[in-house]
Amino acid sequence: MMKSSTILRLAVLLPLLSCHNKEFEYDASGMFEATETIISAEATGRIERLDIHEGDHLATGSVVGYIDTTQLYLKKCQLEATVKAIENKKPDPEVQLSALKKQIQKAEFERSRIVSLLKDSAATQKQLDDINSQIAVLNDTFSAQSNTLSKSVSSMNEEALAYRMQIKQMEDALKKSRIINPVTGTVLSKYTTENEMAVSGKALYKIADTQHLFLRAYVVSTQLQNLKIGQGATIFVHVSKGDYRSYPAKITWISDKAEFTPKTIQTKDERQNLVYAVKLGVENTDGLIKIGMYGDVGFK
């Protein structure tokens, strides 16, 4: 009976001793954080669709909604019509100068004929002078009209370009009316809903990368001197009574300023009330780690 009682006591004490010792294997403790991003509207208008819910996992580039684009589309159509009207009114120098070119060619042919006749004394010098004067006037007229048409075309091209730039602005605004999720993560908060008005810059929802987490732990000054950026560590997460999961981690940031120990954090040396914050990056491979959970860390 005595032997049985002793075995029973050991069976009760061993798990307690195991859990108790496990607590002293940790060098620091802290809370898990994630990189949070607030997604804001890039356009103004009524929200036609916002297909997200808190807790949803969203992939980068997924379209989660859109903002009403009716006025933007109509404005774009109006600008395109204006550009078309300008193009239709734009003169064609080749066409408009063709008649004058023919007159010059005809006059030059006539001058050649007069020169030939003049050699045979069948034409007068006055006839040659007259045709030369006529050709000079025609050339001056051609140059003036060509210059005027060139300036007109250039001016209308610049006007059309200005409208085309406005069309590009409309196209960019139409593109930004689509609500596209920029980062992979989990939706933490939803700030608005369908049929509400959005303005550029208004927060729509908050998303966090829950695959790549950070543990913000706290160490005392005696531990700090043994730590460096990039140093490996093991993070332990208490998932159930007596059950801890371990995850490899690396130190990504060490604070250079001491602060008072947060009330919810235990340190290696409870007598010290000043600690240094340390961030450790960890991959949430199994999805068990949640933002706000506590974790313990053993430095390598």
Tab-separated table of N, CA and C in Angstrom, residues 20-123:
chain	number	residue	atom	x	y	z
A	20	HIS	N	6.830	23.325	-14.456
A	20	HIS	CA	7.506	24.349	-13.674
A	20	HIS	C	8.893	24.629	-14.254
A	21	ASN	N	9.613	23.531	-14.555
A	21	ASN	CA	10.952	23.709	-15.114
A	21	ASN	C	10.896	24.386	-16.477
A	22	LYS	N	9.834	24.105	-17.251
A	22	LYS	CA	9.710	24.674	-18.596
A	22	LYS	C	9.655	26.192	-18.539
A	23	GLU	N	9.059	26.724	-17.469
A	23	GLU	CA	8.963	28.166	-17.329
A	23	GLU	C	10.339	28.810	-17.212
A	24	PHE	N	11.300	28.083	-16.618
A	24	PHE	CA	12.615	28.657	-16.383
A	24	PHE	C	13.572	28.447	-17.560
A	25	GLU	N	13.082	27.809	-18.624
A	25	GLU	CA	13.907	27.636	-19.816
A	25	GLU	C	13.891	28.892	-20.687
A	26	TYR	N	12.981	29.802	-20.436
A	26	TYR	CA	12.814	30.973	-21.290
A	26	TYR	C	13.666	32.134	-20.816
A	27	ASP	N	14.197	32.856	-21.793
A	27	ASP	CA	15.017	34.024	-21.471
A	27	ASP	C	14.195	35.305	-21.433
A	28	ALA	N	13.085	35.326	-22.135
A	28	ALA	CA	12.237	36.527	-22.162
A	28	ALA	C	10.847	36.131	-22.634
A	29	SER	N	9.914	37.038	-22.437
A	29	SER	CA	8.547	36.796	-22.910
A	29	SER	C	8.011	38.067	-23.548
A	30	GLY	N	6.964	37.905	-24.328
A	30	GLY	CA	6.393	39.070	-24.995
A	30	GLY	C	5.094	38.739	-25.684
A	31	MET	N	4.669	39.643	-26.541
A	31	MET	CA	3.382	39.504	-27.219
A	31	MET	C	3.604	39.553	-28.732
A	32	PHE	N	2.803	38.768	-29.453
A	32	PHE	CA	2.934	38.714	-30.903
A	32	PHE	C	2.257	39.918	-31.565
A	33	GLU	N	2.937	40.456	-32.568
A	33	GLU	CA	2.430	41.577	-33.348
A	33	GLU	C	2.520	41.234	-34.830
A	34	ALA	N	1.818	42.003	-35.634
A	34	ALA	CA	1.873	41.826	-37.086
A	34	ALA	C	2.029	43.188	-37.747
A	35	THR	N	2.520	43.183	-38.962
A	35	THR	CA	2.592	44.420	-39.743
A	35	THR	C	1.191	44.734	-40.254
A	36	GLU	N	0.612	45.795	-39.736
A	36	GLU	CA	-0.766	46.152	-40.082
A	36	GLU	C	-0.782	47.268	-41.128
A	37	THR	N	-1.701	47.157	-42.055
A	37	THR	CA	-1.844	48.154	-43.120
A	37	THR	C	-3.295	48.599	-43.208
A	38	ILE	N	-3.515	49.902	-43.188
A	38	ILE	CA	-4.867	50.435	-43.370
A	38	ILE	C	-5.051	50.755	-44.853
A	39	ILE	N	-6.026	50.113	-45.468
A	39	ILE	CA	-6.302	50.310	-46.888
A	39	ILE	C	-7.339	51.420	-47.033
A	40	SER	N	-6.992	52.436	-47.801
A	40	SER	CA	-7.869	53.600	-47.964
A	40	SER	C	-8.372	53.712	-49.397
A	41	ALA	N	-9.485	54.418	-49.543
A	41	ALA	CA	-10.053	54.648	-50.880
A	41	ALA	C	-9.142	55.586	-51.665
A	42	GLU	N	-9.036	55.350	-52.962
A	42	GLU	CA	-8.256	56.219	-53.841
A	42	GLU	C	-9.158	57.016	-54.779
A	43	ALA	N	-10.465	56.886	-54.577
A	43	ALA	CA	-11.422	57.602	-55.422
A	43	ALA	C	-12.575	58.082	-54.550
A	44	THR	N	-13.374	58.982	-55.103
A	44	THR	CA	-14.535	59.522	-54.400
A	44	THR	C	-15.808	59.054	-55.092
A	45	GLY	N	-16.765	58.594	-54.293
A	45	GLY	CA	-18.033	58.122	-54.857
A	45	GLY	C	-18.699	57.120	-53.932
A	46	ARG	N	-19.831	56.620	-54.380
A	46	ARG	CA	-20.564	55.630	-53.579
A	46	ARG	C	-19.916	54.257	-53.740
A	47	ILE	N	-19.756	53.565	-52.630
A	47	ILE	CA	-19.169	52.225	-52.668
A	47	ILE	C	-20.212	51.252	-53.203
A	48	GLU	N	-19.989	50.748	-54.396
A	48	GLU	CA	-20.914	49.808	-55.023
A	48	GLU	C	-20.762	48.399	-54.449
A	49	ARG	N	-19.508	48.033	-54.165
A	49	ARG	CA	-19.266	46.690	-53.627
A	49	ARG	C	-18.031	46.720	-52.745
A	50	LEU	N	-18.092	46.025	-51.624
A	50	LEU	CA	-16.940	45.833	-50.746
A	50	LEU	C	-17.080	44.445	-50.137
A	51	ASP	N	-16.557	43.478	-50.862
A	51	ASP	CA	-16.789	42.075	-50.534
A	51	ASP	C	-15.716	41.537	-49.593
A	52	ILE	N	-15.681	42.066	-48.369
A	52	ILE	CA	-14.747	41.569	-47.360
A	52	ILE	C	-15.452	41.468	-46.013
A	53	HIS	N	-14.930	40.612	-45.162
A	53	HIS	CA	-15.428	40.461	-43.797
A	53	HIS	C	-14.232	40.306	-42.869
A	54	GLU	N	-14.408	40.707	-41.639
A	54	GLU	CA	-13.324	40.560	-40.669
A	54	GLU	C	-12.981	39.083	-40.516
A	55	GLY	N	-11.690	38.795	-40.599
A	55	GLY	CA	-11.234	37.411	-40.524
A	55	GLY	C	-10.935	36.798	-41.878
A	56	ASP	N	-11.370	37.464	-42.959
A	56	ASP	CA	-11.093	36.953	-44.307
A	56	ASP	C	-9.593	37.005	-44.598
A	57	HIS	N	-9.114	35.988	-45.293
A	57	HIS	CA	-7.724	35.994	-45.758
A	57	HIS	C	-7.715	36.449	-47.211
A	58	LEU	N	-6.993	37.525	-47.488
A	58	LEU	CA	-6.966	38.105	-48.831
A	58	LEU	C	-5.579	37.978	-49.447
A	59	ALA	N	-5.565	37.706	-50.728
A	59	ALA	CA	-4.298	37.614	-51.458
A	59	ALA	C	-3.956	38.960	-52.088
A	60	THR	N	-2.684	39.180	-52.316
A	60	THR	CA	-2.240	40.405	-52.983
A	60	THR	C	-2.829	40.492	-54.391
A	61	GLY	N	-3.377	41.656	-54.721
A	61	GLY	CA	-3.911	41.871	-56.063
A	61	GLY	C	-5.359	41.470	-56.251
A	62	SER	N	-5.991	40.926	-55.217
A	62	SER	CA	-7.394	40.520	-55.361
A	62	SER	C	-8.307	41.746	-55.339
A	63	VAL	N	-9.298	41.760	-56.226
A	63	VAL	CA	-10.261	42.865	-56.293
A	63	VAL	C	-11.362	42.591	-55.270
A	64	VAL	N	-11.484	43.470	-54.293
A	64	VAL	CA	-12.446	43.249	-53.210
A	64	VAL	C	-13.655	44.184	-53.300
A	65	GLY	N	-13.654	45.091	-54.247
A	65	GLY	CA	-14.795	45.997	-54.377
A	65	GLY	C	-14.522	47.074	-55.406
A	66	TYR	N	-15.491	47.957	-55.560
A	66	TYR	CA	-15.290	49.089	-56.469
A	66	TYR	C	-16.216	50.237	-56.084
A	67	ILE	N	-15.821	51.422	-56.500
A	67	ILE	CA	-16.555	52.656	-56.215
A	67	ILE	C	-17.229	53.112	-57.503
A	68	ASP	N	-18.422	53.686	-57.379
A	68	ASP	CA	-19.207	54.118	-58.546
A	68	ASP	C	-18.365	54.989	-59.487
A	69	THR	N	-18.400	54.641	-60.774
A	69	THR	CA	-17.561	55.335	-61.765
A	69	THR	C	-18.383	56.028	-62.857
A	70	THR	N	-19.688	56.170	-62.654
A	70	THR	CA	-20.551	56.711	-63.713
A	70	THR	C	-20.087	58.084	-64.193
A	71	GLN	N	-19.870	59.004	-63.269
A	71	GLN	CA	-19.475	60.363	-63.644
A	71	GLN	C	-18.095	60.392	-64.294
A	72	LEU	N	-17.195	59.563	-63.804
A	72	LEU	CA	-15.862	59.492	-64.403
A	72	LEU	C	-15.941	58.992	-65.843
A	73	TYR	N	-16.767	57.978	-66.051
A	73	TYR	CA	-16.908	57.412	-67.396
A	73	TYR	C	-17.508	58.437	-68.359
A	74	LEU	N	-18.540	59.158	-67.904
A	74	LEU	CA	-19.166	60.169	-68.756
A	74	LEU	C	-18.191	61.301	-69.082
A	75	LYS	N	-17.404	61.704	-68.108
A	75	LYS	CA	-16.402	62.746	-68.338
A	75	LYS	C	-15.367	62.269	-69.347
A	76	LYS	N	-14.965	61.018	-69.242
A	76	LYS	CA	-13.997	60.450	-70.185
A	76	LYS	C	-14.574	60.448	-71.607
A	77	CYS	N	-15.843	60.072	-71.741
A	77	CYS	CA	-16.497	60.070	-73.057
A	77	CYS	C	-16.552	61.477	-73.640
A	78	GLN	N	-16.837	62.458	-72.789
A	78	GLN	CA	-16.896	63.852	-73.239
A	78	GLN	C	-15.527	64.321	-73.740
A	79	LEU	N	-14.483	63.979	-73.021
A	79	LEU	CA	-13.135	64.366	-73.427
A	79	LEU	C	-12.739	63.693	-74.739
A	80	GLU	N	-13.094	62.432	-74.892
A	80	GLU	CA	-12.785	61.719	-76.134
A	80	GLU	C	-13.507	62.349	-77.323
A	81	ALA	N	-14.756	62.794	-77.104
A	81	ALA	CA	-15.508	63.461	-78.169
A	81	ALA	C	-14.854	64.791	-78.540
A	82	THR	N	-14.340	65.499	-77.547
A	82	THR	CA	-13.662	66.771	-77.807
A	82	THR	C	-12.401	66.556	-78.641
A	83	VAL	N	-11.641	65.533	-78.293
A	83	VAL	CA	-10.426	65.220	-79.055
A	83	VAL	C	-10.774	64.870	-80.499
A	84	LYS	N	-11.832	64.104	-80.675
A	84	LYS	CA	-12.254	63.717	-82.024
A	84	LYS	C	-12.657	64.945	-82.842
A	85	ALA	N	-13.360	65.879	-82.196
A	85	ALA	CA	-13.778	67.106	-82.889
A	85	ALA	C	-12.569	67.935	-83.312
A	86	ILE	N	-11.562	68.010	-82.452
A	86	ILE	CA	-10.345	68.759	-82.788
A	86	ILE	C	-9.631	68.111	-83.974
A	87	GLU	N	-9.556	66.780	-83.946
A	87	GLU	CA	-8.892	66.060	-85.038
A	87	GLU	C	-9.618	66.277	-86.364
A	88	ASN	N	-10.946	66.323	-86.297
A	88	ASN	CA	-11.730	66.518	-87.526
A	88	ASN	C	-11.550	67.925	-88.101
A	89	LYS	N	-11.344	68.904	-87.224
A	89	LYS	CA	-11.183	70.291	-87.679
A	89	LYS	C	-9.745	70.613	-88.082
A	90	LYS	N	-8.847	69.727	-87.761
A	90	LYS	CA	-7.435	69.993	-88.042
A	90	LYS	C	-7.183	70.003	-89.552
A	91	PRO	N	-6.584	71.063	-90.082
A	91	PRO	CA	-6.359	71.154	-91.537
A	91	PRO	C	-5.301	70.158	-92.011
A	92	ASP	N	-5.453	69.766	-93.279
A	92	ASP	CA	-4.461	68.895	-93.911
A	92	ASP	C	-3.635	69.754	-94.866
A	93	PRO	N	-2.423	70.135	-94.477
A	93	PRO	CA	-1.610	71.030	-95.317
A	93	PRO	C	-1.409	70.500	-96.732
A	94	GLU	N	-1.249	69.205	-96.874
A	94	GLU	CA	-1.013	68.616	-98.195
A	94	GLU	C	-2.184	68.874	-99.127
A	95	VAL	N	-3.396	68.722	-98.588
A	95	VAL	CA	-4.604	68.922	-99.402
A	95	VAL	C	-4.807	70.402	-99.707
A	96	GLN	N	-4.668	71.233	-98.665
A	96	GLN	CA	-4.967	72.653	-98.838
A	96	GLN	C	-3.927	73.380	-99.691
A	97	LEU	N	-2.740	72.838	-99.796
A	97	LEU	CA	-1.699	73.493	-100.593
A	97	LEU	C	-1.547	72.874	-101.982
A	98	SER	N	-2.303	71.819	-102.245
A	98	SER	CA	-2.147	71.121	-103.533
A	98	SER	C	-2.487	72.019	-104.724
A	99	ALA	N	-3.549	72.827	-104.625
A	99	ALA	CA	-3.945	73.716	-105.736
A	99	ALA	C	-2.855	74.741	-106.020
A	100	LEU	N	-2.283	75.285	-104.953
A	100	LEU	CA	-1.221	76.281	-105.117
A	100	LEU	C	0.036	75.648	-105.725
A	101	LYS	N	0.299	74.407	-105.339
A	101	LYS	CA	1.442	73.693	-105.920
A	101	LYS	C	1.278	73.529	-107.431
A	102	LYS	N	0.073	73.201	-107.833
A	102	LYS	CA	-0.207	73.022	-109.267
A	102	LYS	C	-0.021	74.336	-110.029
A	103	GLN	N	-0.440	75.452	-109.400
A	103	GLN	CA	-0.255	76.764	-110.043
A	103	GLN	C	1.229	77.068	-110.227
A	104	ILE	N	2.013	76.739	-109.205
A	104	ILE	CA	3.460	76.992	-109.298
A	104	ILE	C	4.089	76.130	-110.393
A	105	GLN	N	3.676	74.853	-110.421
A	105	GLN	CA	4.200	73.945	-111.454
A	105	GLN	C	3.841	74.440	-112.864
A	106	LYS	N	2.601	74.914	-113.009
A	106	LYS	CA	2.140	75.423	-114.310
A	106	LYS	C	2.925	76.667	-114.709
A	107	ALA	N	3.157	77.549	-113.725
A	107	ALA	CA	3.902	78.784	-114.008
A	107	ALA	C	5.352	78.468	-114.377
A	108	GLU	N	5.945	77.497	-113.690
A	108	GLU	CA	7.329	77.127	-113.995
A	108	GLU	C	7.429	76.504	-115.400
A	109	PHE	N	6.416	75.734	-115.766
A	109	PHE	CA	6.388	75.167	-117.125
A	109	PHE	C	6.294	76.285	-118.166
A	110	GLU	N	5.466	77.276	-117.868
A	110	GLU	CA	5.296	78.412	-118.782
A	110	GLU	C	6.604	79.192	-118.911
A	111	ARG	N	7.319	79.340	-117.798
A	111	ARG	CA	8.608	80.050	-117.859
A	111	ARG	C	9.600	79.293	-118.743
A	112	SER	N	9.611	77.974	-118.617
A	112	SER	CA	10.511	77.166	-119.466
A	112	SER	C	10.171	77.354	-120.942
A	113	ARG	N	8.884	77.432	-121.233
A	113	ARG	CA	8.445	77.625	-122.621
A	113	ARG	C	8.887	78.993	-123.140
A	114	ILE	N	8.724	80.017	-122.262
A	114	ILE	CA	9.100	81.388	-122.664
A	114	ILE	C	10.604	81.487	-122.884
A	115	VAL	N	11.384	80.824	-122.022
A	115	VAL	CA	12.852	80.846	-122.183
A	115	VAL	C	13.246	80.255	-123.535
A	116	SER	N	12.595	79.159	-123.908
A	116	SER	CA	12.884	78.528	-125.216
A	116	SER	C	12.499	79.446	-126.366
A	117	LEU	N	11.351	80.086	-126.234
A	117	LEU	CA	10.896	81.003	-127.286
A	117	LEU	C	11.795	82.226	-127.388
A	118	LEU	N	12.283	82.661	-126.214
A	118	LEU	CA	13.139	83.847	-126.194
A	118	LEU	C	14.442	83.601	-126.964
A	119	LYS	N	14.918	82.370	-126.934
A	119	LYS	CA	16.142	82.033	-127.675
A	119	LYS	C	15.943	82.182	-129.188
A	120	ASP	N	14.706	81.916	-129.596
A	120	ASP	CA	14.386	82.029	-131.032
A	120	ASP	C	13.761	83.387	-131.360
A	121	SER	N	13.833	84.310	-130.410
A	121	SER	CA	13.257	85.656	-130.556
A	121	SER	C	11.759	85.612	-130.807
A	122	ALA	N	11.122	84.515	-130.284
A	122	ALA	CA	9.666	84.376	-130.443
A	122	ALA	C	8.931	84.876	-129.211
A	123	ALA	N	9.671	85.322	-128.189
A	123	ALA	CA	9.066	85.880	-126.968
A	123	ALA	C	9.883	87.079	-126.539
